[in-house]
Amino acid sequence: MTRVPVVVGVGLTPFAANRVDASIRDLVAEAVLACMEDAGLLDLKAVQHGLASYESDHFNRQMTLGAILHDALGLTPLPNVRVEGGGATGALALRTAWAYVQSGLCESILVYGGEMNGRSVSSATANGLFALSADADWEMMVGGTYTAFYAAMMRAHMQRYGTTEAQCAHVAVRNRRNARLNSFAQKPMDLTIDDVLRSKPVAEPYKLLDCSLLSDGAAAVLLATEDWARAHGTRFRERPPVYYCATGCGTDTMRLGDRYPEITNFRGKRAAAQAAYAMAGIGEPLLEIDVAELYDSYSGVEIQAVEDLGFVPAGQGGAAVASGIFDADGYLPVNTSGGLLGRGAPVGATGIAQAVEIVQQLWGELPAGRQVANARRGLTDTHAGIGTICVVNIFERRD
Amino acid sequence: MLHANSLTPIQLPNVATVVYEQLRRQILGGALRPGQQLNIRQIEAQLGVSRTPLKLALERLQVEGLVSIHPRKGTFVTIFSPHDLRECFEVRIALEAQALRSAFDVQNRALLAELTDLFARMDSYFRNEATWLDELVEFMDCDRVAHVRMIEMSGNARMKEIYEHANVQGYIAVFGMRFSYSDTLQTQAEHRAIAAALHAHDRDALLVSARTHLERAGLRAVQRLSQHNGGEL
Amino acid sequence: MTTVLSKRDVLTVSAPLQRTPDPWADFRQIEIVTLELTQQYAHSLGKTSRFFLELEARRFFATRCDGCGRTYSPPRSLCPDCLKITQWVELAGTGTVEAYSIMHFASGINDDVKQVELPGVFAYVLMDGASTLFPHWLRCEPARAHIGMRVRVAYTQAEHVQHPIHLMYFEEA
Ligand SMILES: [Zn+2]
């Protein structure tokens, strides 16, 4: 019997700019209750392991949050582990859970995570806290922000390949439009390319509408061996089985400048994708992936991602996204959830929520317009920093 | 650099080639639409050429199946139905599968290098929207050469002739219908799968990836053509 | 230190998705307080301290690896490729912009940054003789900034800065 984990259930809170009604532990509890209901799991204590996913002690105003969340969920005295990987935290959490199940350490594991990145802090404080995740002695103290690091990368991409601001804007328009079909999304919007181009410049070439959101929110995924899922997930037999079949991880230097001359794209993402494709037996991802959630922290990042994930050759990402090939009705729909631009980005939940979207796509449970027809294999792409830690996870429906 | 004292006389065949290339681009680019009659006098005047090189160019286009010359009615850009197109692709699939199965040498290093180079060139196009159309013609030329090289391995000259004819007819349809950028990206990915099979010297994978490519290319072309014809398949 | 600055607000909120019945109906009255967290550190600039000390003498230093010949600017004390301990080398202080962004907001991380004129150019510069890019502010008319622009290090008086990285900035060469 294979130990490749199956997805037993998924749960989300809506992503919002300011969940004043909830603390981080309230949010995670909401997501876990939704996950239990989705799995048809009658007793949470039947789960054999916990895994807490969150990035920042500062944003959450709490150290050892893993222990607190585990306690709040009534999971003591079960074993627990906390995973952190910057922006890639949620995806790295799933990857860790994958290994825990594959190794035989446990038959089932509840991955739960969240973040309070919303308006409980001012945007100046948020910028300052995120700057702490840059190289503190150099980039942070100079006064750079992540928006500027990404913007400089995009400027180099534009210079080398002729990528345009309008092509970036296409991503911002499409992902926020996709969010309109997602009632859990923070910022559904009906925009034009011009709206994006005319929005307030933040760090050129990026403007306000090119930037993703700061969100409060939580997400949970229950992974298990197929045997455990059959025994405990009362809804498992109702659905086509979805396997978490492959995972890849790659890294790059902390500072963009240390990657010179390779500053237009994400090396770590290429490594992560290659590892995941090798594990999944994928040769040509554009042909063999049916749906994907890509890390669109900034609009142009999705353009770089479709190149680094091997969907299109290097330098063609801009023209490719503008062609509509990745739109909801395109050849390979991406960010049907709305992505980080439209759905939102509570860091510890982001990568888990991407997986939730993909799994629901493969189950075929999403509303018309958002549901991709006959989706059998889906991918999530998540990264930290400016591609400093990259994780690619692949899910497959096998029925 | 052209200097006043270094002009070279233009040979007749050169003029014919230039005319051929211009007309071909007009047809493939969709400026001259399927079914449209060519106004020979107007073309002569616009290009500033005489009848003979124009005639040579049109004959060459007819051999490729891009135009049909009817002695009394005139010269027309070839028109296709989705049915014609589907047949073209069926011929291509059958011939290509046969050629690859019977004689294709996955160990042929020179051929492998050439195909790798062709596919790499195709991957390098389309970075600039302004030169999109020029590149599309080159892209399709590379595509044609790559597929013909694979057929040539069979050593069957007749097969090659039939194949090229079926191939060109496929192109006119996709071009006339404005083959989309999204289509070229899918084509590239399918070619990369073929290239990977070649590099792995994996004959089975090669057969599967080549067949998949032609089947999907056929579907795309038929889809574009029927969109053009008003949505009827 | 964590301090409670004030009791800020008491409010009643509705369920985020307007679900009826609201399972959390009894938990919709909320109180919010304002917290302030401040920390102070004696933060060592570690083995790259010499870079900052040399800036005071208006000298621009990098580190070079004898193993692979790469020159790191900003300096790295250990070559990540060879894991060899690097050597200090002085650079001319001129270089070329390889990437940049025109920033309309900056993090208010220290008083030096608060004084940066915005919009301002945040540039990644390949210093002559270096193998990596150095990020810093390029003080010039933003519209003049471009990839390939020649720039040089300019120096600030030590008494005028809070963090020693602001002993320098870039200007058009
Ligand atoms: Zn070295």
PDB file of C-alpha atoms in Angstrom, chain C residues 12 22 30 40 82 113 146-147:
ATOM      1  CA  THR C  12     -20.143  44.515  17.891  1.00  0.00           C
ATOM      2  CA  ASP C  22     -24.261  32.357  13.174  1.00  0.00           C
ATOM      3  CA  ILE C  30     -15.258  42.626  20.738  1.00  0.00           C
ATOM      4  CA  GLN C  40      16.504  47.617  22.163  1.00  0.00           C
ATOM      5  CA  CYS C  82      34.233  27.754  -1.572  1.00  0.00           C
ATOM      6  CA  VAL C 113      15.797  56.536   5.731  1.00  0.00           C
ATOM      7  CA  HIS C 146      18.580  53.686 -16.177  1.00  0.00           C
ATOM      8  CA  ILE C 147      20.213  50.286 -16.370  1.00  0.00           C
TER       9      ILE C 147
END
